[in-house]
Short mmCIF file of C-alpha atoms in Angstrom, two decimals:
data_model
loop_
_atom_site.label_atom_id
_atom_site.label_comp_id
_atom_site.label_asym_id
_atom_site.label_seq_id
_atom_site.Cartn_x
_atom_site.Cartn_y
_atom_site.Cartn_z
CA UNK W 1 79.18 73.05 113.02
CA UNK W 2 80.29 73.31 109.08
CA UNK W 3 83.25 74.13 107.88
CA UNK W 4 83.31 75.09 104.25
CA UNK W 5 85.35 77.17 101.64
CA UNK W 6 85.28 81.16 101.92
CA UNK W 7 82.22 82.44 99.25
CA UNK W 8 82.73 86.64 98.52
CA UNK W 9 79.07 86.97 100.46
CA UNK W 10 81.13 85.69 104.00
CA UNK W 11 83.52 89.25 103.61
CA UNK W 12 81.50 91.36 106.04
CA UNK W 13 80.86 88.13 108.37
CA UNK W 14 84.84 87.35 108.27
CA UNK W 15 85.47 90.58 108.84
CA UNK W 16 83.73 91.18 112.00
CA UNK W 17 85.07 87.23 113.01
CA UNK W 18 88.60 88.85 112.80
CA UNK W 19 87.88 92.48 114.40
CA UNK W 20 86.66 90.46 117.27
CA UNK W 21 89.31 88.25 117.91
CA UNK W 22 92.17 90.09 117.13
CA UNK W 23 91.37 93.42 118.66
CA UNK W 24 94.64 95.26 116.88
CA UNK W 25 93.41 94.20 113.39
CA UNK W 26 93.07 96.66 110.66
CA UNK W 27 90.63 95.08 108.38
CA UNK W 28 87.15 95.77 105.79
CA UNK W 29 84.93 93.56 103.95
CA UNK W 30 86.18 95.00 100.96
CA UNK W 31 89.93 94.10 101.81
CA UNK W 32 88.77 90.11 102.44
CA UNK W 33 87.13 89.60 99.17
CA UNK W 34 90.12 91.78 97.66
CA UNK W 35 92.93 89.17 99.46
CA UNK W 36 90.73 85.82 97.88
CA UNK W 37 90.19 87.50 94.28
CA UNK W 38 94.02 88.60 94.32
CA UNK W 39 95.52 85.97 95.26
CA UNK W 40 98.39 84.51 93.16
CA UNK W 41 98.45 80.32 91.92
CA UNK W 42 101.46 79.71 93.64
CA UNK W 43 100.39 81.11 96.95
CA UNK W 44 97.82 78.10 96.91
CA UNK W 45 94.92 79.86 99.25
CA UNK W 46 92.20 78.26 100.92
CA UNK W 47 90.32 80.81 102.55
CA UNK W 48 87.91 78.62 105.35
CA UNK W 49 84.46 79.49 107.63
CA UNK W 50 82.62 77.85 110.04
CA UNK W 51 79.24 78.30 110.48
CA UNK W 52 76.93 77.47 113.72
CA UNK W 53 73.47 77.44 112.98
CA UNK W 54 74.32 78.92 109.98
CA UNK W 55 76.20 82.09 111.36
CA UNK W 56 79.67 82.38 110.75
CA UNK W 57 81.74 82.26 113.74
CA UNK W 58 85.20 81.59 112.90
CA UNK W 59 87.50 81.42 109.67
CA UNK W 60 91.21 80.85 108.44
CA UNK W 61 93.50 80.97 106.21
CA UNK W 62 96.04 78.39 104.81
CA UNK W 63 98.52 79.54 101.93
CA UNK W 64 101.89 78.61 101.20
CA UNK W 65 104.66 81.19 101.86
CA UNK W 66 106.02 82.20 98.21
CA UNK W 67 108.07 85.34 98.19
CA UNK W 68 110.80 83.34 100.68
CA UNK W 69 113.70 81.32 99.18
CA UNK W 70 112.87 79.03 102.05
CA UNK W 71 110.70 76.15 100.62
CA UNK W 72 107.90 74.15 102.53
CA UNK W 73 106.62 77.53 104.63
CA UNK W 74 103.19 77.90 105.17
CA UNK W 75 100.44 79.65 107.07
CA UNK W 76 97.61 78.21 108.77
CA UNK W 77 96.17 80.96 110.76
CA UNK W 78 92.23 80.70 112.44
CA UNK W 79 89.74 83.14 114.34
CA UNK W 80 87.23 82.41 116.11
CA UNK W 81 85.27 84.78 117.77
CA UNK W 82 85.34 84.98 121.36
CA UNK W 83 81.59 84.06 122.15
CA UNK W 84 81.93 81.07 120.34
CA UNK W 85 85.19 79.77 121.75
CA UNK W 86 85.89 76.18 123.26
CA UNK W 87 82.89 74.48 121.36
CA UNK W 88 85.78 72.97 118.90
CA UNK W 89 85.28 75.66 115.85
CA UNK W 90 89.46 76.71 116.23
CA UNK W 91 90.46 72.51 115.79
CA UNK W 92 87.85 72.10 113.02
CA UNK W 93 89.73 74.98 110.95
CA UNK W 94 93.27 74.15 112.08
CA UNK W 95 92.88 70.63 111.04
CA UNK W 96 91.49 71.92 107.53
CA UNK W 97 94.11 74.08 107.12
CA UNK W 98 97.24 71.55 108.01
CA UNK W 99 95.44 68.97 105.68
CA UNK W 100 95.80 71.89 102.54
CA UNK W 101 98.89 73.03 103.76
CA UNK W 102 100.50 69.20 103.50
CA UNK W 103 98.37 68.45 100.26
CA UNK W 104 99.98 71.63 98.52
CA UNK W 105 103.60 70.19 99.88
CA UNK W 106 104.27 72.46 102.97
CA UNK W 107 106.37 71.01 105.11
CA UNK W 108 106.21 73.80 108.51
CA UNK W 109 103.20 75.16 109.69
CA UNK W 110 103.20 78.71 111.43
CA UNK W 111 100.11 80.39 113.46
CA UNK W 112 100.34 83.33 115.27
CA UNK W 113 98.72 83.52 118.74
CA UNK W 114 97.96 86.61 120.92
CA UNK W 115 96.62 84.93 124.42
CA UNK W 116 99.88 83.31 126.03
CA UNK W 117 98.13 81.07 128.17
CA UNK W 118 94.56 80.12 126.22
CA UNK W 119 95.94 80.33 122.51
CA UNK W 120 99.55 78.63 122.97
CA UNK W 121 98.08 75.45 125.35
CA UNK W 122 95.62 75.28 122.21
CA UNK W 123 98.74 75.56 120.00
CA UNK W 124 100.85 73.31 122.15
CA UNK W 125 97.95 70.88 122.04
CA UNK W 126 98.05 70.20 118.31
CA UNK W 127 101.82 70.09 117.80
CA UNK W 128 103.00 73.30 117.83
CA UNK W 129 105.90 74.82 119.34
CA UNK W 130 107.32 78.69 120.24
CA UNK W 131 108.94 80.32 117.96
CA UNK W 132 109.25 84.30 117.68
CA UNK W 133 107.97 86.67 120.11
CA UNK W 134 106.76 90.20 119.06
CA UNK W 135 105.12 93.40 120.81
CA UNK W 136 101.90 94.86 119.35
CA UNK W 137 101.79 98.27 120.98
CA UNK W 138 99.40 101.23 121.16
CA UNK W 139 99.16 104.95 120.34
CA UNK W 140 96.14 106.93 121.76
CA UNK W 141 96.05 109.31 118.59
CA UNK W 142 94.17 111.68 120.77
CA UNK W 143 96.96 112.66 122.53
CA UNK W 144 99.36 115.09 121.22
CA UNK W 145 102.40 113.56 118.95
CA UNK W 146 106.01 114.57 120.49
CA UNK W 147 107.53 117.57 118.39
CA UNK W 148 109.99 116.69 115.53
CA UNK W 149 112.45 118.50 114.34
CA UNK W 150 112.31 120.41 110.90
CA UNK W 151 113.88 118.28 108.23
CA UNK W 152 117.12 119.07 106.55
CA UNK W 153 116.71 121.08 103.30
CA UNK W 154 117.46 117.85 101.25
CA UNK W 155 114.45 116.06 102.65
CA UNK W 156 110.95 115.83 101.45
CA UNK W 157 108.16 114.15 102.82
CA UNK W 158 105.20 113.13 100.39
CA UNK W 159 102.79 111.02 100.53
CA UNK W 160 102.07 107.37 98.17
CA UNK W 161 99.28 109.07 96.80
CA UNK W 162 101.91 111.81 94.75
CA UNK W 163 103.93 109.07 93.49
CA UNK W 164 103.12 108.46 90.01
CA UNK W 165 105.73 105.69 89.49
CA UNK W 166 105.82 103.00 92.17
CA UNK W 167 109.54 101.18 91.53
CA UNK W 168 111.41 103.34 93.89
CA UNK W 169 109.12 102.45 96.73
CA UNK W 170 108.87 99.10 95.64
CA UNK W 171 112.98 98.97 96.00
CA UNK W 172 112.88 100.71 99.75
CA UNK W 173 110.30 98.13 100.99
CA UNK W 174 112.12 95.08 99.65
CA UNK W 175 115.46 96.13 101.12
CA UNK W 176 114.16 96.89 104.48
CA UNK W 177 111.99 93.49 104.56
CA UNK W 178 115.06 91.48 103.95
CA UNK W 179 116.66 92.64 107.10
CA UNK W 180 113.44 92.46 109.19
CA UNK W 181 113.71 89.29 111.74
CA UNK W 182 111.42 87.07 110.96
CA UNK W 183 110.93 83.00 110.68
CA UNK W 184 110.12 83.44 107.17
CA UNK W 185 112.20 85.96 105.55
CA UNK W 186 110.34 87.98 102.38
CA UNK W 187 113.51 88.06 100.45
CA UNK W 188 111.98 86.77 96.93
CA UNK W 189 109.13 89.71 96.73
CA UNK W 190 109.26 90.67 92.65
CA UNK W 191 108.06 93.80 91.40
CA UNK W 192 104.61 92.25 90.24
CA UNK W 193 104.09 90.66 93.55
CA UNK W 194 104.60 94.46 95.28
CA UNK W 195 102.15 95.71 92.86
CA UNK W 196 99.57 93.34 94.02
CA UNK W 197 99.84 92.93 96.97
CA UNK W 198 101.37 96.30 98.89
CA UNK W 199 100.78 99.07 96.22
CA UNK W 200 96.70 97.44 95.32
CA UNK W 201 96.02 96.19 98.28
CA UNK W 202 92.85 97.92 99.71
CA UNK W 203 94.22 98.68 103.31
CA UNK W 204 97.07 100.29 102.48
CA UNK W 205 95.96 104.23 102.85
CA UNK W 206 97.79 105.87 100.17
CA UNK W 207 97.24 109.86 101.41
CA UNK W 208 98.96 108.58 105.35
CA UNK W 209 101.94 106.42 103.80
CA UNK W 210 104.71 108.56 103.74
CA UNK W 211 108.11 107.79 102.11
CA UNK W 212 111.10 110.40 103.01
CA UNK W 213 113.10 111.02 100.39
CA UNK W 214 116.80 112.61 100.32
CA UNK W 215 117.54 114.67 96.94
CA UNK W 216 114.90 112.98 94.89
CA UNK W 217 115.90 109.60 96.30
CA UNK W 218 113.39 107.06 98.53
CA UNK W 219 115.34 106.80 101.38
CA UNK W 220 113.06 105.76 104.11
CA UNK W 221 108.92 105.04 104.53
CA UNK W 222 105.92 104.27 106.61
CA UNK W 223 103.24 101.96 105.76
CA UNK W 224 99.78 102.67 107.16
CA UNK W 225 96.75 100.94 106.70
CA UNK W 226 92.89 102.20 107.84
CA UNK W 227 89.55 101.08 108.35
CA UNK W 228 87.74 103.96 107.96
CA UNK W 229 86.57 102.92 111.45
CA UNK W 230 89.33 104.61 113.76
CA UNK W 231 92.26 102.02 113.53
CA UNK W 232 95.92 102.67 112.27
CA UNK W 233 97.86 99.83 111.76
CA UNK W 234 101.86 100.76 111.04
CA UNK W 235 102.07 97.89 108.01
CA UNK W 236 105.96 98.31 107.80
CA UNK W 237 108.45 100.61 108.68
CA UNK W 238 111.99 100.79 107.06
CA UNK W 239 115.23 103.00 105.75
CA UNK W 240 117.24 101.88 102.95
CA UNK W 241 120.69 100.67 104.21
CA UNK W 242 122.41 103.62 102.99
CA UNK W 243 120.13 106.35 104.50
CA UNK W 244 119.89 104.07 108.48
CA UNK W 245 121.22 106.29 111.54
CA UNK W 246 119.49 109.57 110.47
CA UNK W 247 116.15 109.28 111.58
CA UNK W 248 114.27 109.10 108.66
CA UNK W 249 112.17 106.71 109.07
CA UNK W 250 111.32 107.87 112.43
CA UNK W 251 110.18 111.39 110.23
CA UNK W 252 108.07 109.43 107.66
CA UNK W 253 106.00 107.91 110.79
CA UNK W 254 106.34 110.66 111.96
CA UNK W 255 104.04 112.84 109.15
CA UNK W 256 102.02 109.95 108.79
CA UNK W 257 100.38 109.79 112.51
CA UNK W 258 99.76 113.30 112.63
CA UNK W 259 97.84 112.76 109.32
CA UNK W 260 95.97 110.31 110.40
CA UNK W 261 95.82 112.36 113.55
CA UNK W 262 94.41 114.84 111.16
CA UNK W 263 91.92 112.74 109.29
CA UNK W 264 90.12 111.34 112.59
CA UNK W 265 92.09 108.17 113.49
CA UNK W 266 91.93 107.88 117.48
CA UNK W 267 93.79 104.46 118.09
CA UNK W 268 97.13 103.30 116.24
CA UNK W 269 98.23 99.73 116.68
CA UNK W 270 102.04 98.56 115.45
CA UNK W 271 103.65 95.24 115.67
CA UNK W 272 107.57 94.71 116.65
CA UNK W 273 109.80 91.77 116.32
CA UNK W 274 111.46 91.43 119.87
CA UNK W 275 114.93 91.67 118.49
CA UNK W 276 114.00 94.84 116.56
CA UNK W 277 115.92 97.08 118.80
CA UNK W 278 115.69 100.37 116.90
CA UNK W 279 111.99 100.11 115.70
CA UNK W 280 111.16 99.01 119.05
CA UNK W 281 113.24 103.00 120.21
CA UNK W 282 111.29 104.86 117.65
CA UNK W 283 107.67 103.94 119.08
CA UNK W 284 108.65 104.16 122.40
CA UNK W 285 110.02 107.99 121.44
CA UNK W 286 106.30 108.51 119.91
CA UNK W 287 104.37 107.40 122.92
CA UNK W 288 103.47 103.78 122.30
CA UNK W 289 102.68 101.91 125.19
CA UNK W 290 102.09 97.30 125.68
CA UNK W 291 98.82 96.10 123.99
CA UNK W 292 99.79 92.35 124.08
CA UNK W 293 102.67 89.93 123.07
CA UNK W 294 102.23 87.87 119.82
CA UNK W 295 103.91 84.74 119.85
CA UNK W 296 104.81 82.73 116.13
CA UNK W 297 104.41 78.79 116.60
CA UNK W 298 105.85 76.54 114.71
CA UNK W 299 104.41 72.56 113.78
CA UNK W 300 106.08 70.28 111.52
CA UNK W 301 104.14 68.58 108.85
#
């Protein structure tokens, strides 16, 4: 086994690693090269493989969490593909990953893992402990949507792809993000960082990601990223705190599943905190049902 640094000919291989072990993921060659090429100094990214026999079976990332005014944060998150579990590739990359992580200052560690047996015991092993729990649930997109009611005459719906200036959505997202619970809050996201990272980034499906708006104004939105391949992913979901309570947000989803509906899609994945009460309300109202529990872990440096 050799683990080495990410090279832009690894995106197709990475991508199938991650498809594979994570079988919610929304992801595309294209989008893995995009995330290394895009990636900002201060987020310090080592994107890692490991090869057997010279086939890549397994990968991570480490990066240091930037847009939170929490120091010391970062992220050291493998896959390995299940047929080549328990030969030692997941400690090979963790270790890699901790050892950048603590040479680029972090002082916590956080993983995500989706088996709560298998991938915490391997978690538990190596230092880490629970932290956040959340829901990843599913939508079969082949099944009718519930009926909504006709917005009120000061709403429109339209699409990420009509917007010709970005700052308004930029604003929404960054409000609702604050108040999201999470470990590591995203409550230092500039404008620039949006731009790169939400607005650019490959995933994000422009003609499904719906923003409501209430006399002109971005009240509420829904994020949705593709892979061409069948999966939705719901990247974010939010109302600005002045517009919360009248169902907005559930109406952006809303038109954005039965486009996707629309364009093909068949299976649509999101992912709840377990605190987030009234996202949690909204997906049950649409249909979702369990896929699997993700749990955050937490390791001290």
């Amino acid at each position: 086994m050799l683990v080495r640094d990410f090279r832009p000919e690894d995106a197709d291989a990475v991508a199938e690693v991650r498809r594979a072990a994570v079988p919610f993921v929304v992801t595309t060659a294209e989008s893995v090269r995009w995330h290394v090429a895009s990636a900002p100094p201060e987020k310090r990214l080592r994107p890692l493989v490991a090869e057997v026999g010279g086939q890549v079976v397994g990968e991570s990332e480490a990066y240091v969490v930037y847009d939170s005014s929490t120091p010391g944060q970062g992220v050291a998150q493998p896959h390995v593909h299940p047929w080549h579990t328990g030969r030692g590739v997941g400690t090979a990359l963790v270790a890699a990953a901790e050892a950048h992580l603590a040479a680029q200052g972090a002082t916590t560690a956080y993983t995500w893992v989706y088996d709560p047996e298998r991938d915490f015991r391997f978690a538990e092993r190596r230092g880490y402990r629970k932290g956040r729990t959340g829901r990843i649930l599913h939508l079969d997109l082949r099944e009718p949507l519930p009926p909504r009611a006709e917005p009120a005459a000061e709403v429109e719906l339209r699409a990420f792809a009509d917007f010709d200036d970005p700052r308004a959505l930029y604003e929404a997202d960054a409000e609702a993000a604050v108040d999201e619970p999470s470990d590591t809050p995203v409550d230092a996201m500039s404008y620039e960082h949006w731009l790169d990272h939400t607005w650019r980034e490959p995933l994000i499906d422009h003609d499904l990601t719906i923003a409501a708006l209430v006399d002109g104004e971005v009240a509420a939105f829904s994020l949705a990223e593709t892979d061409g391949r069948g999966r939705y992913l719901s990247g974010m979901t939010g109302s600005r705190r002045a517009f919360r309570g009248r169902g907005l947000a559930k109406l952006a989803k809303h038109e954005s599943l039965r486009r996707a509906q629309a364009a093909g899609y068949t299976d649509a994945f999101t992912g709840n905190d377990s605190d987030n009460g009234p996202m949690l309300a909204i997906n049950r109202w649409f249909g979702y049902g369990p896929f699997l529990v993700e749990t955050r872990c937490i390791k001290d440096l």
